[in-house]
CSV table of C-alpha atoms in Angstrom, one decimal:
chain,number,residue,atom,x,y,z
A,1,UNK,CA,-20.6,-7.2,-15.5
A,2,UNK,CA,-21.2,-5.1,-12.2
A,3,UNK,CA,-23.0,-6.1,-9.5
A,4,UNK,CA,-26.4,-4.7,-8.7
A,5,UNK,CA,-28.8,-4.0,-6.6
A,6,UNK,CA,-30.8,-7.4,-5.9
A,7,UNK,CA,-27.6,-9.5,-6.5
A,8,UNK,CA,-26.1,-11.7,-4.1
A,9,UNK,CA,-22.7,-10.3,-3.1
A,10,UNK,CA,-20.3,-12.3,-4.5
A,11,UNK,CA,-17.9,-15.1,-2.5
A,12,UNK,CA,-14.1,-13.4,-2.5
A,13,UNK,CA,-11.7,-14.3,0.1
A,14,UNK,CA,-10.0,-10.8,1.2
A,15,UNK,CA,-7.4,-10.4,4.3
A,16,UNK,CA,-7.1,-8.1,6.8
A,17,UNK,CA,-4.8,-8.1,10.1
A,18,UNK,CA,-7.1,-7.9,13.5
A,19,UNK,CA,-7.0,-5.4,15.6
A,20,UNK,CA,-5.7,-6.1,19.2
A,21,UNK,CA,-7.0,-4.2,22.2
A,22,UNK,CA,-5.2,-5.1,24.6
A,23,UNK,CA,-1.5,-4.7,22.0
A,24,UNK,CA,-2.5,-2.0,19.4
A,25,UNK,CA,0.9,-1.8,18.2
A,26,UNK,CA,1.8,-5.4,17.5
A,27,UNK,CA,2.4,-7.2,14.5
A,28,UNK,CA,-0.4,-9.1,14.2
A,29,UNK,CA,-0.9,-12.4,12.0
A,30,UNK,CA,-3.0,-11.4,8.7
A,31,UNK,CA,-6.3,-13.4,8.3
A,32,UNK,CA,-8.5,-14.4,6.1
A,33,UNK,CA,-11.9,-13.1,5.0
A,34,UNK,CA,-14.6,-15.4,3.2
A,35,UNK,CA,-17.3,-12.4,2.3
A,36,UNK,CA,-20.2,-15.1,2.4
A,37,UNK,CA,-18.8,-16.7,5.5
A,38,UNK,CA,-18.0,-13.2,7.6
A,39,UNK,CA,-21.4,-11.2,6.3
A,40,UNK,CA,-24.0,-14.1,6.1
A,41,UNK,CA,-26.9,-13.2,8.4
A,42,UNK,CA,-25.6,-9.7,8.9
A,43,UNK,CA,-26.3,-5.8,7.8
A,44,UNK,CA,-23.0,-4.9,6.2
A,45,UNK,CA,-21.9,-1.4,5.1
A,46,UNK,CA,-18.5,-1.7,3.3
A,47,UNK,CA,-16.6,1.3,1.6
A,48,UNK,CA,-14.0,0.9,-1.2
A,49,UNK,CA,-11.1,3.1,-2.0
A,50,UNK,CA,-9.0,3.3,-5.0
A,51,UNK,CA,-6.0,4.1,-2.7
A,52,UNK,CA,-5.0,3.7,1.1
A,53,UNK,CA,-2.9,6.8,2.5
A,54,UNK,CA,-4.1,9.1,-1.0
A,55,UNK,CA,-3.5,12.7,0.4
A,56,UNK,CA,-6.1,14.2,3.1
A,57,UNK,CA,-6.4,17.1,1.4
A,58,UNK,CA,-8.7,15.2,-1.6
A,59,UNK,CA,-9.3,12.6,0.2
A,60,UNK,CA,-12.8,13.0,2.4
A,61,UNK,CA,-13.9,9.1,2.0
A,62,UNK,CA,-12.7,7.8,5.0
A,63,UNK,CA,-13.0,10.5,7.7
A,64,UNK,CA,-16.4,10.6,7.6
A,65,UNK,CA,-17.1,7.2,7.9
A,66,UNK,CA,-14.6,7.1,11.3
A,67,UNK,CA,-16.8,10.6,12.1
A,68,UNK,CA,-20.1,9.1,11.4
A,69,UNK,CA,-19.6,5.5,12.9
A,70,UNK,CA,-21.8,5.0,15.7
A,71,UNK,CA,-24.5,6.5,13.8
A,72,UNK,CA,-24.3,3.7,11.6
A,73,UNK,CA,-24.1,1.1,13.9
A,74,UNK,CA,-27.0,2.3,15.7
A,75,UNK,CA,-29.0,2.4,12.3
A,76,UNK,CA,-28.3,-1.0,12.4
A,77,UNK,CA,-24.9,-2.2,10.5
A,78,UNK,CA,-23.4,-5.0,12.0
A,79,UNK,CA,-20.4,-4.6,10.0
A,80,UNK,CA,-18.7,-1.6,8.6
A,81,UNK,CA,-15.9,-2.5,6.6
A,82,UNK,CA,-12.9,-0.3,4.2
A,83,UNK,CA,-11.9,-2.0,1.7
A,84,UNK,CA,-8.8,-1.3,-1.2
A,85,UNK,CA,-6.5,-3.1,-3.7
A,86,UNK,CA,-3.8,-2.0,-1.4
A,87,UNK,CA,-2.3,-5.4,0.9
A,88,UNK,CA,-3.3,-6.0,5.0
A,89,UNK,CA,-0.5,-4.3,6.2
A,90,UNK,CA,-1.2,-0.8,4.5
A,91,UNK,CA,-4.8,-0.9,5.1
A,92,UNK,CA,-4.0,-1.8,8.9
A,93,UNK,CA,-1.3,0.8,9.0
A,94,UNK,CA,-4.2,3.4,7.3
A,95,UNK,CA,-6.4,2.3,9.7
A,96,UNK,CA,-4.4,2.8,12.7
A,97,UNK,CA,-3.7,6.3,11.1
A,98,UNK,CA,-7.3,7.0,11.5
A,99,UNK,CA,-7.5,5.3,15.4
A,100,UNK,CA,-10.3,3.2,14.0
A,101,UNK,CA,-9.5,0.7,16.4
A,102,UNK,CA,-12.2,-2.5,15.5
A,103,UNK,CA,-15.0,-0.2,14.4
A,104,UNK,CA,-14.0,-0.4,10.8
A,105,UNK,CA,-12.9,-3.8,9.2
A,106,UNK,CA,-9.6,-2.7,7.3
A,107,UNK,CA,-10.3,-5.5,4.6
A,108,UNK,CA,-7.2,-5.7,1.8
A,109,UNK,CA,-7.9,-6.9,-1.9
A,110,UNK,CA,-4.6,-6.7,-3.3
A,111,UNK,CA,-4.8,-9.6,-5.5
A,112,UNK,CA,-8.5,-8.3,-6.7
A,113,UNK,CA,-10.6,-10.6,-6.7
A,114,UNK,CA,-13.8,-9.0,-5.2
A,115,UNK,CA,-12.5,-6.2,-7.6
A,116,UNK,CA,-13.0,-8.3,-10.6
A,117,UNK,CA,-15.9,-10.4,-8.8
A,118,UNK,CA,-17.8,-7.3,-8.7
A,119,UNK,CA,-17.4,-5.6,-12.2
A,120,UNK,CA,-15.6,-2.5,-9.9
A,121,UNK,CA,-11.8,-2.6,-10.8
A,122,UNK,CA,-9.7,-0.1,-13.0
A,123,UNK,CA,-5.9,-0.4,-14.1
A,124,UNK,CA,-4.4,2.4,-12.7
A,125,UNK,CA,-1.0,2.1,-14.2
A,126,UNK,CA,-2.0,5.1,-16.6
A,127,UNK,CA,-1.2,7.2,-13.1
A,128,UNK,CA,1.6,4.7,-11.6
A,129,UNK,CA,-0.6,3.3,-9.1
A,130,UNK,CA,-0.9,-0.3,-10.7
A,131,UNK,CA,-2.9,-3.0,-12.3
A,132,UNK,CA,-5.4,-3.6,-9.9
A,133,UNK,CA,-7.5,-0.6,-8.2
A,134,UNK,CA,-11.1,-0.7,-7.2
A,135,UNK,CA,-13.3,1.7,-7.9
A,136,UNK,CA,-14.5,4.2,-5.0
A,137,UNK,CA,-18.2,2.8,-4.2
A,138,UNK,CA,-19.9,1.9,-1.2
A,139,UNK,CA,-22.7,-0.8,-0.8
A,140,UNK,CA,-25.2,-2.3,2.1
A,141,UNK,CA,-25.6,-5.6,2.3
A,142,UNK,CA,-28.5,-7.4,4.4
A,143,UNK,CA,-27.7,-11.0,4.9
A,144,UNK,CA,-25.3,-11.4,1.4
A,145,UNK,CA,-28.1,-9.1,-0.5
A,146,UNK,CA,-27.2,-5.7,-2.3
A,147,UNK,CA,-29.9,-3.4,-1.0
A,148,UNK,CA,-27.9,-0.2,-2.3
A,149,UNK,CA,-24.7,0.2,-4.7
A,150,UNK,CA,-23.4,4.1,-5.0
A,151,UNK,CA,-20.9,3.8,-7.4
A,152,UNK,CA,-19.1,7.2,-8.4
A,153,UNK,CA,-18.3,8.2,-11.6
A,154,UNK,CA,-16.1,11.1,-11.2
A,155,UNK,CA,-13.8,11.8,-8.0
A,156,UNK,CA,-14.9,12.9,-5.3
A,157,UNK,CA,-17.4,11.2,-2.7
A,158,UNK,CA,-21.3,11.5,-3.1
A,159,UNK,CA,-23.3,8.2,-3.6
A,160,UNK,CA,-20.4,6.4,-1.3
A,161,UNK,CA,-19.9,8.4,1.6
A,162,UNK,CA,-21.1,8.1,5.2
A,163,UNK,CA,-23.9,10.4,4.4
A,164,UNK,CA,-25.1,8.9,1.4
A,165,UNK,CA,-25.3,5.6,3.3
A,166,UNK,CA,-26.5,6.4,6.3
A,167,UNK,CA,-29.5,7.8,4.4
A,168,UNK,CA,-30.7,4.4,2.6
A,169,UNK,CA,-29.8,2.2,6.0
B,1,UNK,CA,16.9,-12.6,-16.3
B,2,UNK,CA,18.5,-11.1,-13.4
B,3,UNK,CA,20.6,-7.8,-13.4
B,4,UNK,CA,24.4,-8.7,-12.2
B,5,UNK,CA,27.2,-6.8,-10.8
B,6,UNK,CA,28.9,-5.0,-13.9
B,7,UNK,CA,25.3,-4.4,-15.5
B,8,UNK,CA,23.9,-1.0,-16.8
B,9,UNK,CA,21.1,-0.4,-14.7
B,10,UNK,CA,17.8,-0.6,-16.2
B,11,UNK,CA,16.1,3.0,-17.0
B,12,UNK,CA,12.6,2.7,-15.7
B,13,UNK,CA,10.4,5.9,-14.5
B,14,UNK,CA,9.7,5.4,-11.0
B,15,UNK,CA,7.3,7.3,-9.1
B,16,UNK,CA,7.8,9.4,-5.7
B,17,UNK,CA,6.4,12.5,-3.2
B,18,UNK,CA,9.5,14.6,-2.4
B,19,UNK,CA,9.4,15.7,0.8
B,20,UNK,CA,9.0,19.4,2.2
B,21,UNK,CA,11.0,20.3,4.9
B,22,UNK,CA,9.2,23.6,5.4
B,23,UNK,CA,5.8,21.6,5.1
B,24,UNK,CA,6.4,18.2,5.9
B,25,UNK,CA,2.6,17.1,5.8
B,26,UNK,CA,1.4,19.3,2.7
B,27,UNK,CA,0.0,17.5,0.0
B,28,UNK,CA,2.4,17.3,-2.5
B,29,UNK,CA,1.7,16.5,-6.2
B,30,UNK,CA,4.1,13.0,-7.4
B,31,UNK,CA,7.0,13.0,-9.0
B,32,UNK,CA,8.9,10.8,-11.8
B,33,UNK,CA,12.5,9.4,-10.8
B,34,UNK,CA,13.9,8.4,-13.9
B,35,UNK,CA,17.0,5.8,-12.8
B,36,UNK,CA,18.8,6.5,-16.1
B,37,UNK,CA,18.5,10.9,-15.9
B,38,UNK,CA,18.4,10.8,-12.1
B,39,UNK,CA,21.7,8.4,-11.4
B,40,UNK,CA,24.1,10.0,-14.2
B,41,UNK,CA,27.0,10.5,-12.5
B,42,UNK,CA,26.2,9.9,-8.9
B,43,UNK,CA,26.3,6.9,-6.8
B,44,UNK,CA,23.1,5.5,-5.4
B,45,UNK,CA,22.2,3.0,-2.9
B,46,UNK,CA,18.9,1.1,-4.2
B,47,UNK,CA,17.1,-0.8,-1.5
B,48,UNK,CA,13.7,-3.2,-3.0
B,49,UNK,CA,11.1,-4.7,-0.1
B,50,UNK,CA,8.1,-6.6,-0.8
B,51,UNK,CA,5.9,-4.2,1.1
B,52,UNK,CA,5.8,-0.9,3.2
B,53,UNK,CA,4.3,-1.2,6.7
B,54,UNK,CA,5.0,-5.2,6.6
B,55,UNK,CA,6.7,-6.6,9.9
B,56,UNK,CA,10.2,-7.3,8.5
B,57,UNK,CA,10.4,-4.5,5.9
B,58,UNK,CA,9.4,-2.0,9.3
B,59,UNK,CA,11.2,-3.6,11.8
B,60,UNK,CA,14.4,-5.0,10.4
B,61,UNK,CA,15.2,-3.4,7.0
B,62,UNK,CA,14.4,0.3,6.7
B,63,UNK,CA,15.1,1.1,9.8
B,64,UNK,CA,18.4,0.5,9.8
B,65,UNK,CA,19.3,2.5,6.5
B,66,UNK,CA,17.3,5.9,8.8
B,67,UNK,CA,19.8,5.0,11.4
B,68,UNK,CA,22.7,4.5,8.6
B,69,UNK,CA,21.6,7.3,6.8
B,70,UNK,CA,24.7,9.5,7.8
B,71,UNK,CA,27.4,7.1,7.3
B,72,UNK,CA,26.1,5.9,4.5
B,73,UNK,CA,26.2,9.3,2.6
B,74,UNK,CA,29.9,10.1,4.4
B,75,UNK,CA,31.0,7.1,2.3
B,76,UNK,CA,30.1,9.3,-1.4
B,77,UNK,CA,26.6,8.0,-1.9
B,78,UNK,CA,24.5,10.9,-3.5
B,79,UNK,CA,21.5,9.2,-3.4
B,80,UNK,CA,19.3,6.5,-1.3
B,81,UNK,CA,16.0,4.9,-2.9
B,82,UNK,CA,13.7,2.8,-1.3
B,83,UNK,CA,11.6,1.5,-3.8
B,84,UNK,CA,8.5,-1.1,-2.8
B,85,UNK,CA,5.3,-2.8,-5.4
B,86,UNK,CA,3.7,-0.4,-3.3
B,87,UNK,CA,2.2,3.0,-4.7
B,88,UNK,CA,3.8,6.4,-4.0
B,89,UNK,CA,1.5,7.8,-2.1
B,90,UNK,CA,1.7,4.6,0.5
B,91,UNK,CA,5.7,4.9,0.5
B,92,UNK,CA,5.4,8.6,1.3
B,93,UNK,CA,3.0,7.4,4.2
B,94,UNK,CA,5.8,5.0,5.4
B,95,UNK,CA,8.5,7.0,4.8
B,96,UNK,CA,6.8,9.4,7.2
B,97,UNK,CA,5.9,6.7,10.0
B,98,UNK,CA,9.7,5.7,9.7
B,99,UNK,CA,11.0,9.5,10.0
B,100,UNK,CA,13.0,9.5,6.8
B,101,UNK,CA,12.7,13.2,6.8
B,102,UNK,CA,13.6,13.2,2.6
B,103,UNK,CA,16.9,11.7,4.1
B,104,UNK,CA,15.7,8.3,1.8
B,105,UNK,CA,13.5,9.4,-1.6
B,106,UNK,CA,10.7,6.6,-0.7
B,107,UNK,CA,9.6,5.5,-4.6
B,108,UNK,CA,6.5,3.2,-5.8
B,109,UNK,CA,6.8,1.0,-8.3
B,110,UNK,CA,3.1,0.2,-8.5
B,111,UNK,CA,3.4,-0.6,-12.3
B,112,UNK,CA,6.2,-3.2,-11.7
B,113,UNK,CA,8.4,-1.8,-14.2
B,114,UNK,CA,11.5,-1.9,-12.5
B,115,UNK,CA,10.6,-5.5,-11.7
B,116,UNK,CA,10.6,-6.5,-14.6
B,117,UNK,CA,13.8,-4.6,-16.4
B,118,UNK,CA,15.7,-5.9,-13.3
B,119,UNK,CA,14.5,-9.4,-13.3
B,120,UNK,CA,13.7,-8.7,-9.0
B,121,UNK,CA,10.0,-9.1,-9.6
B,122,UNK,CA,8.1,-11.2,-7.2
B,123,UNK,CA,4.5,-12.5,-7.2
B,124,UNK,CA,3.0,-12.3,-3.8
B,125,UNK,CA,-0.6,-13.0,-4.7
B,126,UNK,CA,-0.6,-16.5,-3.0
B,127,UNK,CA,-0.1,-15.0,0.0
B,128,UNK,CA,-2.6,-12.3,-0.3
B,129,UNK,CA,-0.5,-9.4,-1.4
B,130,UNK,CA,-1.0,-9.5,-4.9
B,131,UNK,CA,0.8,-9.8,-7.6
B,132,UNK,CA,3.3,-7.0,-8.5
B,133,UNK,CA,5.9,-7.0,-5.9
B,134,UNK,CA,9.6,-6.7,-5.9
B,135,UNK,CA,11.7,-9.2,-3.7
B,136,UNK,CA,14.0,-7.9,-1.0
B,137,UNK,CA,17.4,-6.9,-2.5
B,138,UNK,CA,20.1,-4.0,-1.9
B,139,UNK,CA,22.1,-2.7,-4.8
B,140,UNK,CA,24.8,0.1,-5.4
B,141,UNK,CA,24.7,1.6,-8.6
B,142,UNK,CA,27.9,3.9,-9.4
B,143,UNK,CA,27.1,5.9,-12.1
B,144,UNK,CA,24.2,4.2,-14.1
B,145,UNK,CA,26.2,0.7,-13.6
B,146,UNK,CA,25.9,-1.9,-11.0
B,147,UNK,CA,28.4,-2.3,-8.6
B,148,UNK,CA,27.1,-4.4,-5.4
B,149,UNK,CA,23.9,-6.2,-5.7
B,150,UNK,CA,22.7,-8.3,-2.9
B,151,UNK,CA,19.5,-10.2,-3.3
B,152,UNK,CA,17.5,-11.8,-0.1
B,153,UNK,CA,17.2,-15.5,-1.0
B,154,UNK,CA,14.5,-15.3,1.8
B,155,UNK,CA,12.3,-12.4,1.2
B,156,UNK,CA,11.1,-12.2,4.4
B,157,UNK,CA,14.5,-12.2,6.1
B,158,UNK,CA,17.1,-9.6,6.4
B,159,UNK,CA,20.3,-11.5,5.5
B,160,UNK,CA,22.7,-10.1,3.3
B,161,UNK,CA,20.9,-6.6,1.7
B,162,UNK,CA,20.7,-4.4,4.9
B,163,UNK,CA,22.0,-0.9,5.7
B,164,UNK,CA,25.8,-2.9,7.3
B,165,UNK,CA,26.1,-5.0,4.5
B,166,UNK,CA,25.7,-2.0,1.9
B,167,UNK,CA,28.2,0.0,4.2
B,168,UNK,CA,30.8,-2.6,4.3
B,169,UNK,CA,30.8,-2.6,0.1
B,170,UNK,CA,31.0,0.8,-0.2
């Protein structure tokens, strides 16, 4: 069943490699995420891709979020996190692509378990991109609460991106 | 069960972004490599890593076979694939970061069918990087057979299947 608006976001433990001021460029150790742990008490805005590193010329998800991020901050997110099915090391490498520095939480769900937690996963494998692949949606949370859910249903970025957002925070 | 040195190599349909010379960043559309069509009659150096953009895979393994790339072709190999669990379009990313230049055809094998057919599947999702992986390995495969195969017996150490170790077999 998918999540909705009024549910509790579910516990899934995601990883993600932190981002190092003072040594952009090294290897850092991956960590982990606990959702409930990391966005209890917080207004969270997190973005989910089917794909890390799909083509810029389709792909308009991400560049306006890294466009648009102070004015989501200063609407109030604590937290403004990417997340995909692809693993910590391609969404930090995606991230650094972008220079997003710590302003976005590159979060990795490669073995899918928010995915399947939330009802938002598809099997890619039709196109050669795998098993596991979330959905492109984008949801605010206020302490662990879904207070909006854009879901889209065709590609393309409406109900998920930055503006869409920015306009219920 | 694992492919061995004599073997036919398996025909699975891989998936890649061929690179543009003349447009290096364009967006281009995927491409099937089929390792049955696409290996008749040539020799090919195969090279498998857990994951593009991770530590050792960046820092030890693929850069070696860019650096090789040369030698390695100036010994009658028509053909290098790096192939990764990873999907093409993040292989094309790497492939970039790493200046392979089409030099290396950088394939996904998102699906894990090669994996599978060769028996060099590996499950990373206990360590957060899910479940459809291929362990590290380098093979030579000389005209749809196997000739070399080398297989990490620690994934996340370059041992026995980097770019000197396929050099001195060929």
């Amino acid at each position: 069943m998918t999540i909705k608006v009024g549910d509790v976001f579910p516990e899934a433990v995601l990883t993600y490699i932190p981002y190092d001021a003072k040594n952009p460029d090294a290897c850092g150790l991956p960590q982990q995420l606990k959702t409930h742990e990391a966005f209890k008490g917080k207004k969270v805005v997190l973005f989910a891709v089917p794909g890390a590193f799909t083509p810029t010329c389709s792909e308009a998800h991400m560049p306006e979020y890294v466009e648009r991020i102070d004015e989501l901050k200063s609407k109030g997110a604590d937290i403004v996190a990417c997340v995909a099915s692809n693993d910590q090391f391609v969404m930090h490498a995606w991230g650094k692509s972008y220079n997003v520095k710590d302003n976005i939480l590159m979060l990795s769900d490669a073995n899918g378990e928010l995915g399947s937690a939330l009802g938002l996963v598809n099997d890619g494998t039709a196109r050669r991109m795998g098993p596991i692949r979330l959905a492109r949606f984008a949801v605010i949370l206020d302490d662990l609460k879904v207070v909006y859910l854009g879901v889209e249903s065709a590609p393309g970025v409406t109900v998920s991106g930055a503006s869409a957002v920015l306009a219920k925070l | 069960m694992t492919i061995k040195i004599g073997d036919e190599f398996p025909q699975v349909q891989l998936k890649y972004v061929p690179y543009d010379a003349a447009a290096p960043n364009a967006c281009k559309g995927p491409q099937l490599l089929d390792t049955k069509k696409d290996f008749a009659g040539k020799k090919v150096v195969i090279v498998g890593v857990p994951g593009a953009f991770s530590p050792t895979c960046s820092a030890q393994h693929l850069p070696a076979y860019v650096s090789k790339v040369d030698e390695i072709k100036a010994k009658g190999v028509d053909l290098i694939v790096c192939v990764s669990g990873n999907d093409f379009f993040v292989m094309d990313a790497w492939g970039k970061q790493q200046k392979v230049d089409g030099k290396i055809i950088m394939a996904g094998d998102a699906n894990g069918d090669l994996g599978r057919a060769t028996g060099l599947a590996l499950d990373l999702s206990k360590v957060g990087l899910g479940p459809v992986r291929l362990t590290r390995f380098a093979a030579i495969v000389d005209n749809g057979k196997v000739s070399y195969l080398a297989v990490e017996p620690d994934s996340s150490e370059v041992a026995v299947s980097g770019a000197g170790d396929v050099l001195a077999a060929l």
